[in-house]
Amino acid sequence: MPRPSGKATISLKGNAKNLPDIYFRELVQLYSRDCRTRGIEEVTIAGYEYACKKFLEYLQEDIRCSDLRQELFDDYQMELATRVKAETVNSYLFKISPVLKFGKERGYITADIQLSHMAYQEHFKDVYTEDEIRKLLARPKTNKFNEYRTWVIVSVFLGTGIRSLELRSIRCKDVNLNEGYITLIHTKNKEPRVVPLSESLIIILQEYMMVRNGAGEDYLFCSIYGDMMGRVTLQSSVARYNKSRGVEKTSIHLFRHTFITLEVREGIAPLVLRRITGHKSLKALDGYYNHNIADLITAVNQTSPVERFSQKKRIGFDMKKKKK
């Protein structure tokens, strides 16, 4: 039954908690408010809301929480699979799942609903090539501040592997050039961490901070009004910069994949790299590494017992030798 327009009439179901039988859209609003209370990032909340919006578009009407059933989500999953890739199906379901769990815990949803993920073939993650990195790290030849600032930003991304929000949240006081590190206060997992800086990156930031001339509380990379730079503004700046350098890839998160991949190739210890990137586990870190077959061959050549212990001479049979 379609939801009436205007303010919804709440009916009581008479359950143990005497909770109102709210609509799914209202449940999403309650969950979003709960997320904000717990300090969840707005971009994450927007993802939850978008996934739930797509579910309601599939239903073509709102639905009361008491009417939510396993079969409904099974049908939705199968319908999604006819239109989008398995990875996208899983993404939508993953973002709906915490809303359903919230509704179940609060007593709004009575049915037991389990969202299963679809199996799919994983693909190698693309990273910036060495040629593209050289193009991006070449110092600008113009005096345009926006291009200069984006060059510094790209250098920081490639030199530290930090996330977009982490970079936008950096204040001038968080940068310690004397000791060679940046303290990240606002991170994805809410745990501050220290990110080391290479000597070349220290020189780049020294010059930029002299030009920036910001106070300690000022954002290192700010908007024209001095506020935190917007996510879309940063994405657009990097996209324009990359294309102006002849690089078609424009993903900011790809810098993180690239940093991790190149650090692994250089032999950095996995536990050290995990400290730098802020991943909770080595498994999570592994998902960012581009497993190039050449890397695997090089590793085997360096560590294989056959290479370490066999005699370094050619062994073969003389096929022309006559049998006795």
Coordinates of C-alpha atoms in Angstrom, one line a residue:
M1 CA 0.0 0.0 0.0
P2 CA 1.5 3.3 -1.0
R3 CA 2.4 5.7 1.7
P4 CA 0.0 8.7 2.0
S5 CA 1.3 12.1 1.2
G6 CA 1.9 14.6 4.0
K7 CA 2.6 13.7 7.6
A8 CA 2.4 9.9 8.2
T9 CA -0.1 8.5 10.6
I10 CA 1.8 6.3 13.1
S11 CA -0.1 3.2 14.1
L12 CA 0.9 1.2 17.2
K13 CA 1.5 -2.5 16.9
G14 CA 1.2 -3.3 20.6
N15 CA 4.6 -5.0 20.9
A16 CA 6.5 -5.3 24.1
K17 CA 8.1 -1.9 23.8
N18 CA 4.9 -0.4 22.4
L19 CA 6.9 1.1 19.5
P20 CA 5.2 2.9 16.6
D21 CA 5.2 1.0 13.3
I22 CA 7.3 3.5 11.4
Y23 CA 8.1 3.6 7.7
F24 CA 11.5 2.5 6.3
R25 CA 12.3 6.1 5.3
E26 CA 11.8 7.2 8.8
L27 CA 14.0 4.4 10.1
V28 CA 16.8 5.7 7.7
Q29 CA 16.4 9.2 9.2
L30 CA 16.7 7.8 12.7
Y31 CA 19.8 5.8 11.8
S32 CA 21.4 8.9 10.1
R33 CA 20.8 10.9 13.3
D34 CA 22.3 8.1 15.4
C35 CA 25.4 8.1 13.1
R36 CA 25.8 11.8 13.5
T37 CA 25.6 11.4 17.3
R38 CA 28.4 8.9 17.1
G39 CA 30.5 11.1 15.0
I40 CA 30.3 9.1 11.7
E41 CA 31.5 11.1 8.7
E42 CA 28.9 12.8 6.5
V43 CA 30.2 11.1 3.4
T44 CA 29.6 7.7 5.0
I45 CA 26.1 8.6 6.1
A46 CA 25.4 9.9 2.6
G47 CA 26.4 6.4 1.3
Y48 CA 23.9 4.7 3.7
E49 CA 21.1 7.1 2.7
Y50 CA 21.8 6.7 -1.1
A51 CA 21.7 2.9 -0.9
C52 CA 18.4 3.0 1.0
K53 CA 17.0 5.5 -1.5
K54 CA 17.8 3.0 -4.3
F55 CA 16.0 0.3 -2.4
L56 CA 12.9 2.5 -2.1
E57 CA 13.1 3.3 -5.8
Y58 CA 13.0 -0.4 -6.5
L59 CA 9.9 -0.8 -4.3
Q60 CA 8.3 2.4 -5.9
E61 CA 6.8 3.2 -2.5
D62 CA 7.7 3.5 1.1
I63 CA 7.1 0.4 3.3
R64 CA 6.5 0.0 7.0
C65 CA 9.2 -1.7 9.0
S66 CA 6.8 -4.4 10.1
D67 CA 6.4 -5.4 6.5
L68 CA 10.1 -5.9 5.8
R69 CA 10.9 -9.6 5.0
Q70 CA 13.8 -11.7 3.8
E71 CA 12.1 -12.4 0.5
L72 CA 11.8 -8.8 -0.3
F73 CA 15.6 -8.2 -0.1
D74 CA 16.3 -11.5 -1.9
D75 CA 14.2 -10.3 -4.8
Y76 CA 15.9 -6.9 -4.7
Q77 CA 19.3 -8.5 -4.8
M78 CA 18.4 -10.6 -7.9
E79 CA 16.9 -7.6 -9.6
L80 CA 20.0 -5.5 -9.0
A81 CA 22.2 -8.3 -10.4
T82 CA 20.5 -8.0 -13.8
R83 CA 21.5 -4.3 -14.0
V84 CA 24.8 -3.7 -12.2
K85 CA 28.0 -5.6 -11.4
A86 CA 28.2 -7.9 -8.4
E87 CA 30.6 -5.4 -6.7
T88 CA 27.9 -2.7 -6.9
V89 CA 25.2 -5.1 -5.6
N90 CA 27.4 -5.9 -2.6
S91 CA 28.1 -2.2 -2.0
Y92 CA 24.3 -1.4 -1.9
L93 CA 23.6 -4.3 0.4
F94 CA 26.6 -3.6 2.6
K95 CA 25.3 0.0 3.2
I96 CA 21.7 -1.1 3.9
S97 CA 22.7 -3.8 6.3
P98 CA 23.6 -1.5 9.3
V99 CA 20.2 0.3 8.9
L100 CA 18.4 -3.0 9.2
K101 CA 20.6 -4.0 12.2
F102 CA 19.7 -0.7 13.8
G103 CA 16.0 -1.3 13.2
K104 CA 16.2 -4.8 14.6
E105 CA 18.1 -3.7 17.7
R106 CA 15.6 -0.9 18.4
G107 CA 12.6 -3.2 17.9
Y108 CA 11.2 -1.5 14.7
I109 CA 12.0 -4.6 12.6
T110 CA 10.6 -7.9 13.8
A111 CA 11.8 -10.2 10.9
D112 CA 15.2 -11.9 10.8
I113 CA 16.8 -10.5 7.7
Q114 CA 20.3 -11.6 6.4
L115 CA 21.9 -9.9 3.5
S116 CA 24.2 -12.2 1.6
H117 CA 27.0 -10.9 -0.7
M118 CA 27.5 -12.1 -4.2
A119 CA 30.7 -13.8 -5.2
Y120 CA 32.6 -12.1 -8.0
Q121 CA 36.0 -12.3 -9.8
E122 CA 38.4 -9.8 -8.3
H123 CA 40.5 -7.7 -10.7
F124 CA 43.9 -6.2 -10.3
K125 CA 43.7 -2.7 -9.1
D126 CA 45.2 -0.2 -11.5
V127 CA 47.8 2.3 -10.1
Y128 CA 49.6 5.3 -11.5
T129 CA 52.5 4.3 -13.7
E130 CA 56.1 5.5 -13.2
D131 CA 55.7 7.7 -16.3
E132 CA 52.5 9.2 -15.0
I133 CA 54.1 9.8 -11.6
R134 CA 57.0 11.6 -13.2
K135 CA 54.6 13.9 -15.1
L136 CA 52.6 14.6 -12.0
L137 CA 55.6 15.4 -9.8
A138 CA 57.3 17.7 -12.3
R139 CA 57.4 21.2 -10.7
P140 CA 55.0 23.6 -12.4
K141 CA 56.6 26.1 -14.7
T142 CA 54.0 28.8 -14.2
N143 CA 53.4 31.1 -11.2
K144 CA 49.7 30.2 -10.9
F145 CA 49.0 29.5 -7.2
N146 CA 46.2 27.0 -7.8
E147 CA 48.4 24.8 -10.0
Y148 CA 51.3 25.1 -7.5
R149 CA 49.1 24.2 -4.6
T150 CA 47.7 21.2 -6.4
W151 CA 51.2 20.1 -7.2
V152 CA 52.0 20.2 -3.5
I153 CA 48.8 18.3 -2.7
V154 CA 49.6 15.5 -5.3
S155 CA 53.1 15.3 -3.9
V156 CA 51.7 14.8 -0.4
F157 CA 49.3 12.1 -1.6
L158 CA 52.0 10.2 -3.5
G159 CA 54.5 10.7 -0.7
T160 CA 52.3 9.6 2.3
G161 CA 49.3 7.6 1.0
I162 CA 46.9 9.5 3.2
R163 CA 43.2 9.8 2.4
S164 CA 41.3 12.8 1.0
L165 CA 39.7 13.7 4.3
E166 CA 42.9 13.3 6.2
L167 CA 44.7 15.8 3.9
R168 CA 41.8 18.3 4.0
S169 CA 41.8 18.2 7.8
I170 CA 45.5 19.0 8.3
R171 CA 46.2 22.3 10.0
C172 CA 49.5 24.1 9.8
K173 CA 50.3 23.2 13.4
D174 CA 50.0 19.5 12.6
V175 CA 53.1 19.7 10.3
N176 CA 56.4 19.2 12.1
L177 CA 59.1 19.8 9.5
N178 CA 61.9 19.8 12.0
E179 CA 61.2 16.2 13.0
G180 CA 59.9 15.2 9.6
Y181 CA 56.3 14.1 10.1
I182 CA 52.6 15.1 10.0
T183 CA 50.2 14.4 12.8
L184 CA 46.8 13.3 11.4
I185 CA 44.1 14.2 14.0
H186 CA 41.0 13.4 11.9
T187 CA 41.2 9.9 10.4
K188 CA 38.8 7.3 9.1
N189 CA 39.1 5.1 12.2
K190 CA 39.1 8.1 14.6
E191 CA 42.6 7.2 15.8
P192 CA 45.2 9.9 15.4
R193 CA 48.5 8.8 13.8
V194 CA 51.8 10.1 12.7
V195 CA 52.9 10.0 9.0
P196 CA 56.6 10.4 8.2
L197 CA 57.8 12.7 5.5
S198 CA 60.7 12.0 3.0
E199 CA 63.4 14.6 2.7
S200 CA 62.1 15.8 -0.7
L201 CA 58.6 16.2 0.6
I202 CA 59.9 18.2 3.6
I203 CA 61.6 20.7 1.1
I204 CA 58.3 21.0 -0.9
L205 CA 56.2 21.6 2.2
Q206 CA 58.8 24.1 3.6
E207 CA 58.5 26.3 0.6
Y208 CA 54.7 25.9 0.4
M209 CA 54.2 26.8 4.1
M210 CA 56.3 30.0 3.6
V211 CA 54.1 30.9 0.7
R212 CA 50.9 29.9 2.6
N213 CA 52.0 31.8 5.6
G214 CA 49.2 30.4 7.7
A215 CA 48.7 30.5 11.5
G216 CA 48.9 27.3 13.5
E217 CA 45.1 26.7 13.5
D218 CA 44.7 27.5 9.8
Y219 CA 44.1 24.6 7.4
L220 CA 47.2 23.7 5.4
F221 CA 45.1 23.4 2.2
C222 CA 42.1 25.7 2.6
S223 CA 39.2 27.1 0.6
I224 CA 39.4 30.7 -0.7
Y225 CA 37.5 31.7 2.5
G226 CA 40.1 30.0 4.8
D227 CA 37.8 27.0 5.7
M228 CA 38.4 23.4 5.1
M229 CA 38.7 22.6 1.4
G230 CA 35.6 20.8 0.1
R231 CA 35.8 17.2 -1.1
V232 CA 34.4 18.1 -4.5
T233 CA 36.7 21.1 -4.8
L234 CA 39.7 18.9 -4.1
Q235 CA 38.6 16.2 -6.6
S236 CA 38.0 18.8 -9.3
S237 CA 41.4 20.5 -8.7
V238 CA 43.3 17.1 -8.9
A239 CA 41.3 16.1 -12.0
R240 CA 42.1 19.3 -13.8
Y241 CA 45.8 19.1 -12.8
N242 CA 46.2 15.5 -13.8
K243 CA 44.7 16.1 -17.3
S244 CA 46.8 19.2 -17.8
R245 CA 49.8 16.9 -17.3
G246 CA 48.5 14.4 -19.8
V247 CA 47.4 11.9 -17.2
E248 CA 43.9 10.5 -17.8
K249 CA 43.6 8.9 -14.4
T250 CA 42.1 11.3 -11.9
S251 CA 41.3 9.2 -8.8
I252 CA 42.6 10.6 -5.5
H253 CA 42.2 7.3 -3.8
L254 CA 44.4 5.8 -6.5
F255 CA 47.3 7.7 -5.0
R256 CA 46.9 5.6 -1.9
H257 CA 46.9 2.4 -3.9
T258 CA 50.0 3.6 -5.7
F259 CA 51.9 4.6 -2.6
I260 CA 51.2 1.2 -0.9
T261 CA 52.2 -0.7 -4.1
L262 CA 55.4 1.1 -4.6
E263 CA 56.4 0.9 -0.9
V264 CA 55.8 -2.9 -1.0
R265 CA 58.0 -3.2 -4.1
E266 CA 60.8 -1.3 -2.3
G267 CA 60.6 -3.9 0.5
I268 CA 59.1 -1.8 3.4
A269 CA 58.1 -4.0 6.3
P270 CA 54.3 -4.7 6.3
L271 CA 53.9 -3.7 9.9
V272 CA 55.6 -0.4 9.3
L273 CA 53.5 0.3 6.3
R274 CA 50.3 -0.6 8.2
R275 CA 51.3 2.0 10.8
I276 CA 51.8 4.7 8.1
T277 CA 48.5 3.9 6.3
G278 CA 46.4 3.4 9.4
H279 CA 44.9 0.1 8.3
K280 CA 43.6 -2.1 11.1
S281 CA 44.9 -5.3 9.7
L282 CA 47.3 -6.7 7.1
K283 CA 44.4 -8.2 5.3
A284 CA 42.9 -4.7 4.7
L285 CA 46.3 -3.5 3.6
D286 CA 46.6 -6.3 1.1
G287 CA 43.5 -5.1 -0.7
Y288 CA 45.4 -1.9 -1.7
Y289 CA 48.4 -3.7 -3.2
N290 CA 48.5 -4.2 -6.9
H291 CA 49.9 -7.7 -7.3
N292 CA 51.9 -7.2 -10.4
I293 CA 53.1 -10.6 -11.8
A294 CA 56.6 -9.0 -12.3
D295 CA 56.7 -8.3 -8.5
L296 CA 55.9 -11.9 -7.7
I297 CA 58.6 -13.2 -10.1
T298 CA 61.2 -10.9 -8.6
A299 CA 60.2 -12.1 -5.1
V300 CA 60.5 -15.7 -6.1
N301 CA 63.9 -15.2 -7.7
Q302 CA 65.1 -13.6 -4.5
T303 CA 63.6 -16.1 -2.0
S304 CA 63.1 -19.4 -3.7
P305 CA 65.0 -22.3 -2.1
V306 CA 65.9 -23.6 -5.5
E307 CA 67.6 -20.3 -6.3
R308 CA 69.3 -20.2 -2.9
F309 CA 70.6 -23.7 -2.7
S310 CA 71.0 -25.1 -6.3
Q311 CA 74.3 -25.0 -8.2
K312 CA 74.5 -22.1 -10.6
K313 CA 75.2 -24.2 -13.7
R314 CA 73.2 -25.5 -16.6
I315 CA 72.0 -29.1 -16.2
G316 CA 70.6 -30.9 -19.2
F317 CA 70.6 -34.0 -21.2
D318 CA 72.4 -34.7 -24.4
M319 CA 69.5 -36.0 -26.5
K320 CA 71.8 -36.9 -29.3
K321 CA 73.9 -39.3 -27.2
K322 CA 73.2 -42.9 -28.1
K323 CA 71.8 -45.2 -25.6
K324 CA 74.1 -48.0 -24.5

